[in-house]
């Protein structure tokens, strides 16, 4: 019973940490509604598309940090709970995607998911950053790199650490695929913004 209570607290703590939304803070600062412009996503990619790479990097670093922090805090505070780190990390990713104060309209998780992976296994995290960048470059779509990462990561964790942990992560992977369904639809119909167009700033909002 005691362990169940700690796991519940781990989920709650991870979720609340994930609810911290830098894109929301930036949108209020820059007076640009990210949820109604671009892809409508409160994440690093849409921030980059609309506000430039500097704001995109700020958002990405924040999201990576909170994903890693959730895992590391669980390891530190609950060292005897085997699955607390992955539970906290996954709860953080869910909080990132579905923050309660934004009516569930959060980001699509890539940076926070990478932060979780880096804290769970930094070698895997670094390798998957490279894989994601390569896949994104070859496909010209950030979403393809993201979805590759959230599939390969849990499978690798399953083979190297625990299939229970992998199962928890794959449940979140399913939610991530659902969250990206509109991106996949736009790719199929030629409406998704490509990486090369993003880097050229072709879809950035004009400065006031």
mmCIF file of C-alpha atoms in Angstrom:
data_model
loop_
_atom_site.group_PDB
_atom_site.id
_atom_site.type_symbol
_atom_site.label_atom_id
_atom_site.label_comp_id
_atom_site.label_asym_id
_atom_site.label_seq_id
_atom_site.Cartn_x
_atom_site.Cartn_y
_atom_site.Cartn_z
ATOM 1 C CA UNK A 1 0.000 0.000 0.000
ATOM 2 C CA UNK A 2 2.843 2.356 0.872
ATOM 3 C CA UNK A 3 4.492 1.780 -2.512
ATOM 4 C CA UNK A 4 1.197 2.397 -4.309
ATOM 5 C CA UNK A 5 0.878 5.745 -2.539
ATOM 6 C CA UNK A 6 4.415 6.698 -3.557
ATOM 7 C CA UNK A 7 3.697 5.767 -7.176
ATOM 8 C CA UNK A 8 0.557 7.895 -7.125
ATOM 9 C CA UNK A 9 2.586 10.815 -5.778
ATOM 10 C CA UNK A 10 5.227 10.137 -8.439
ATOM 11 C CA UNK A 11 2.620 10.367 -11.191
ATOM 12 C CA UNK A 12 1.179 13.563 -9.719
ATOM 13 C CA UNK A 13 4.583 15.191 -9.243
ATOM 14 C CA UNK A 14 5.792 14.239 -12.717
ATOM 15 C CA UNK A 15 2.579 15.452 -14.304
ATOM 16 C CA UNK A 16 2.684 18.840 -12.547
ATOM 17 C CA UNK A 17 6.317 19.323 -13.539
ATOM 18 C CA UNK A 18 5.397 18.523 -17.130
ATOM 19 C CA UNK A 19 2.631 21.124 -17.064
ATOM 20 C CA UNK A 20 5.229 23.907 -17.013
ATOM 21 C CA UNK A 21 4.864 25.348 -20.529
ATOM 22 C CA UNK A 22 7.630 27.607 -21.828
ATOM 23 C CA UNK A 23 5.809 28.106 -25.165
ATOM 24 C CA UNK A 24 2.864 29.493 -23.190
ATOM 25 C CA UNK A 25 5.158 31.858 -21.280
ATOM 26 C CA UNK A 26 6.888 32.918 -24.520
ATOM 27 C CA UNK A 27 3.574 33.441 -26.313
ATOM 28 C CA UNK A 28 2.421 35.750 -23.521
ATOM 29 C CA UNK A 29 5.760 37.600 -23.647
ATOM 30 C CA UNK A 30 5.794 37.994 -27.434
ATOM 31 C CA UNK A 31 2.018 38.515 -27.644
ATOM 32 C CA UNK A 32 1.682 35.752 -30.249
ATOM 33 C CA UNK A 33 -0.928 33.054 -29.774
ATOM 34 C CA UNK A 34 0.938 29.880 -30.714
ATOM 35 C CA UNK A 35 -2.188 27.784 -30.290
ATOM 36 C CA UNK A 36 -3.937 29.581 -33.173
ATOM 37 C CA UNK A 37 -0.963 30.103 -35.507
ATOM 38 C CA UNK A 38 1.254 27.685 -37.401
ATOM 39 C CA UNK A 39 0.531 24.116 -36.398
ATOM 40 C CA UNK A 40 -1.335 25.336 -33.303
ATOM 41 C CA UNK A 41 1.047 23.335 -31.127
ATOM 42 C CA UNK A 42 2.596 24.688 -27.929
ATOM 43 C CA UNK A 43 5.989 23.120 -28.531
ATOM 44 C CA UNK A 44 9.525 23.876 -29.650
ATOM 45 C CA UNK A 45 8.926 23.192 -33.354
ATOM 46 C CA UNK A 46 5.970 25.563 -33.699
ATOM 47 C CA UNK A 47 7.775 28.170 -31.592
ATOM 48 C CA UNK A 48 10.739 27.932 -33.962
ATOM 49 C CA UNK A 49 8.518 28.192 -37.035
ATOM 50 C CA UNK A 50 6.695 31.303 -35.780
ATOM 51 C CA UNK A 51 9.193 33.086 -33.527
ATOM 52 C CA UNK A 52 12.598 31.956 -34.717
ATOM 53 C CA UNK A 53 15.287 29.553 -33.617
ATOM 54 C CA UNK A 54 16.329 31.474 -30.488
ATOM 55 C CA UNK A 55 12.880 31.136 -28.936
ATOM 56 C CA UNK A 56 12.736 27.554 -30.206
ATOM 57 C CA UNK A 57 15.990 26.678 -28.434
ATOM 58 C CA UNK A 58 14.770 28.286 -25.206
ATOM 59 C CA UNK A 59 11.614 26.173 -25.318
ATOM 60 C CA UNK A 60 13.519 22.998 -26.205
ATOM 61 C CA UNK A 61 16.016 23.418 -23.352
ATOM 62 C CA UNK A 62 13.222 24.020 -20.868
ATOM 63 C CA UNK A 63 11.356 20.925 -22.032
ATOM 64 C CA UNK A 64 14.474 18.725 -22.016
ATOM 65 C CA UNK A 65 15.270 19.924 -18.496
ATOM 66 C CA UNK A 66 11.862 19.131 -17.058
ATOM 67 C CA UNK A 67 11.816 15.642 -18.626
ATOM 68 C CA UNK A 68 15.243 14.873 -17.174
ATOM 69 C CA UNK A 69 14.413 16.500 -13.830
ATOM 70 C CA UNK A 70 11.340 14.306 -13.351
ATOM 71 C CA UNK A 71 13.428 11.141 -13.768
ATOM 72 C CA UNK A 72 16.376 12.329 -11.670
ATOM 73 C CA UNK A 73 14.173 13.546 -8.818
ATOM 74 C CA UNK A 74 12.410 10.177 -8.730
ATOM 75 C CA UNK A 75 15.761 8.366 -8.629
ATOM 76 C CA UNK A 76 16.918 10.580 -5.791
ATOM 77 C CA UNK A 77 13.741 10.682 -3.707
ATOM 78 C CA UNK A 78 12.517 7.119 -4.308
ATOM 79 C CA UNK A 79 15.596 4.937 -4.853
ATOM 80 C CA UNK A 80 13.781 1.780 -3.707
ATOM 81 C CA UNK A 81 10.954 2.055 -6.233
ATOM 82 C CA UNK A 82 12.222 0.330 -9.365
ATOM 83 C CA UNK A 83 9.866 1.950 -11.833
ATOM 84 C CA UNK A 84 9.528 5.379 -10.208
ATOM 85 C CA UNK A 85 11.956 7.098 -12.648
ATOM 86 C CA UNK A 86 10.188 5.916 -15.806
ATOM 87 C CA UNK A 87 6.761 6.552 -14.264
ATOM 88 C CA UNK A 88 7.790 10.101 -13.317
ATOM 89 C CA UNK A 89 9.274 10.716 -16.758
ATOM 90 C CA UNK A 90 6.207 9.451 -18.585
ATOM 91 C CA UNK A 91 3.904 11.448 -16.302
ATOM 92 C CA UNK A 92 5.983 14.536 -17.111
ATOM 93 C CA UNK A 93 5.559 13.890 -20.840
ATOM 94 C CA UNK A 94 1.795 13.545 -20.344
ATOM 95 C CA UNK A 95 1.738 16.816 -18.397
ATOM 96 C CA UNK A 96 3.616 18.469 -21.247
ATOM 97 C CA UNK A 97 1.047 17.259 -23.756
ATOM 98 C CA UNK A 98 -2.044 17.806 -21.607
ATOM 99 C CA UNK A 99 -1.510 20.652 -19.087
ATOM 100 C CA UNK A 100 -4.600 21.138 -16.958
ATOM 101 C CA UNK A 101 -4.589 24.955 -17.084
ATOM 102 C CA UNK A 102 -4.489 25.018 -20.896
ATOM 103 C CA UNK A 103 -7.439 22.639 -21.251
ATOM 104 C CA UNK A 104 -5.135 19.873 -22.374
ATOM 105 C CA UNK A 105 -3.685 21.821 -25.315
ATOM 106 C CA UNK A 106 0.018 21.384 -24.738
ATOM 107 C CA UNK A 107 3.034 20.409 -26.813
ATOM 108 C CA UNK A 108 3.771 17.194 -28.625
ATOM 109 C CA UNK A 109 6.526 16.050 -26.302
ATOM 110 C CA UNK A 110 9.718 15.443 -28.312
ATOM 111 C CA UNK A 111 12.019 17.581 -26.139
ATOM 112 C CA UNK A 112 10.571 16.440 -22.806
ATOM 113 C CA UNK A 113 10.665 12.826 -24.037
ATOM 114 C CA UNK A 114 14.338 13.255 -24.953
ATOM 115 C CA UNK A 115 15.026 14.693 -21.517
ATOM 116 C CA UNK A 116 13.467 11.597 -19.985
ATOM 117 C CA UNK A 117 15.556 9.293 -22.191
ATOM 118 C CA UNK A 118 18.769 11.170 -21.377
ATOM 119 C CA UNK A 119 18.114 10.736 -17.651
ATOM 120 C CA UNK A 120 17.171 7.063 -18.006
ATOM 121 C CA UNK A 121 20.184 6.212 -20.200
ATOM 122 C CA UNK A 122 22.284 9.133 -21.410
ATOM 123 C CA UNK A 123 24.025 7.036 -24.082
ATOM 124 C CA UNK A 124 20.685 5.999 -25.536
ATOM 125 C CA UNK A 125 19.455 9.583 -25.341
ATOM 126 C CA UNK A 126 22.464 10.958 -27.215
ATOM 127 C CA UNK A 127 22.267 8.197 -29.827
ATOM 128 C CA UNK A 128 18.579 8.864 -30.430
ATOM 129 C CA UNK A 129 19.172 12.596 -30.761
ATOM 130 C CA UNK A 130 21.536 11.734 -33.588
ATOM 131 C CA UNK A 131 19.058 9.278 -35.116
ATOM 132 C CA UNK A 132 16.233 11.796 -34.852
ATOM 133 C CA UNK A 133 18.288 14.541 -36.508
ATOM 134 C CA UNK A 134 19.305 12.192 -39.320
ATOM 135 C CA UNK A 135 15.754 10.961 -39.933
ATOM 136 C CA UNK A 136 14.425 14.519 -39.773
ATOM 137 C CA UNK A 137 17.038 15.711 -42.273
ATOM 138 C CA UNK A 138 16.405 12.843 -44.682
ATOM 139 C CA UNK A 139 12.622 13.100 -44.491
ATOM 140 C CA UNK A 140 12.498 16.923 -44.115
ATOM 141 C CA UNK A 141 9.866 16.485 -41.390
ATOM 142 C CA UNK A 142 10.458 16.957 -37.654
ATOM 143 C CA UNK A 143 7.497 14.719 -36.846
ATOM 144 C CA UNK A 144 9.085 11.723 -38.588
ATOM 145 C CA UNK A 145 12.208 12.058 -36.441
ATOM 146 C CA UNK A 146 10.049 12.421 -33.328
ATOM 147 C CA UNK A 147 7.971 9.321 -33.979
ATOM 148 C CA UNK A 148 11.056 7.273 -34.809
ATOM 149 C CA UNK A 149 12.547 8.231 -31.448
ATOM 150 C CA UNK A 150 9.482 7.362 -29.370
ATOM 151 C CA UNK A 151 9.347 3.894 -30.927
ATOM 152 C CA UNK A 152 13.043 3.001 -30.829
ATOM 153 C CA UNK A 153 13.571 4.356 -27.294
ATOM 154 C CA UNK A 154 11.146 2.062 -25.444
ATOM 155 C CA UNK A 155 12.217 -0.992 -27.463
ATOM 156 C CA UNK A 156 15.847 -0.364 -26.527
ATOM 157 C CA UNK A 157 14.912 0.156 -22.865
ATOM 158 C CA UNK A 158 13.064 -3.163 -23.007
ATOM 159 C CA UNK A 159 16.117 -5.056 -24.249
ATOM 160 C CA UNK A 160 18.624 -3.321 -21.975
ATOM 161 C CA UNK A 161 16.700 -2.551 -18.772
ATOM 162 C CA UNK A 162 13.126 -3.733 -18.274
ATOM 163 C CA UNK A 163 10.153 -4.664 -20.426
ATOM 164 C CA UNK A 164 7.865 -3.278 -17.733
ATOM 165 C CA UNK A 165 9.520 0.118 -18.178
ATOM 166 C CA UNK A 166 9.286 -0.326 -21.943
ATOM 167 C CA UNK A 167 5.574 -1.110 -21.653
ATOM 168 C CA UNK A 168 4.949 2.071 -19.656
ATOM 169 C CA UNK A 169 6.833 4.085 -22.257
ATOM 170 C CA UNK A 170 5.040 2.426 -25.184
ATOM 171 C CA UNK A 171 1.697 3.401 -23.661
ATOM 172 C CA UNK A 172 2.856 7.015 -23.829
ATOM 173 C CA UNK A 173 4.176 6.399 -27.359
ATOM 174 C CA UNK A 174 0.641 5.458 -28.431
ATOM 175 C CA UNK A 175 -0.636 8.776 -27.036
ATOM 176 C CA UNK A 176 2.159 10.616 -28.859
ATOM 177 C CA UNK A 177 1.161 9.040 -32.170
ATOM 178 C CA UNK A 178 -2.409 10.136 -31.513
ATOM 179 C CA UNK A 179 -1.181 13.643 -30.708
ATOM 180 C CA UNK A 180 0.639 13.763 -34.057
ATOM 181 C CA UNK A 181 -2.224 12.424 -36.151
ATOM 182 C CA UNK A 182 -2.825 15.808 -37.809
ATOM 183 C CA UNK A 183 0.861 16.134 -38.720
ATOM 184 C CA UNK A 184 0.768 12.712 -40.366
ATOM 185 C CA UNK A 185 -2.387 13.692 -42.232
ATOM 186 C CA UNK A 186 -0.702 16.890 -43.490
ATOM 187 C CA UNK A 187 2.381 14.959 -44.622
ATOM 188 C CA UNK A 188 0.203 12.592 -46.634
ATOM 189 C CA UNK A 189 -1.567 15.553 -48.247
ATOM 190 C CA UNK A 190 1.471 17.793 -48.720
ATOM 191 C CA UNK A 191 0.503 20.392 -46.130
ATOM 192 C CA UNK A 192 3.126 19.859 -43.418
ATOM 193 C CA UNK A 193 5.850 22.504 -42.968
ATOM 194 C CA UNK A 194 9.224 20.966 -43.815
ATOM 195 C CA UNK A 195 12.478 21.473 -41.939
ATOM 196 C CA UNK A 196 14.123 23.347 -44.790
ATOM 197 C CA UNK A 197 11.250 25.828 -45.012
ATOM 198 C CA UNK A 198 11.413 26.293 -41.238
ATOM 199 C CA UNK A 199 15.141 27.064 -41.274
ATOM 200 C CA UNK A 200 14.603 29.611 -44.048
ATOM 201 C CA UNK A 201 11.979 31.340 -41.895
ATOM 202 C CA UNK A 202 9.382 31.121 -44.659
ATOM 203 C CA UNK A 203 6.526 30.605 -42.198
ATOM 204 C CA UNK A 204 7.629 33.021 -39.485
ATOM 205 C CA UNK A 205 5.232 35.699 -38.390
ATOM 206 C CA UNK A 206 6.255 39.251 -39.378
ATOM 207 C CA UNK A 207 7.764 41.379 -36.645
ATOM 208 C CA UNK A 208 5.608 44.153 -35.226
#
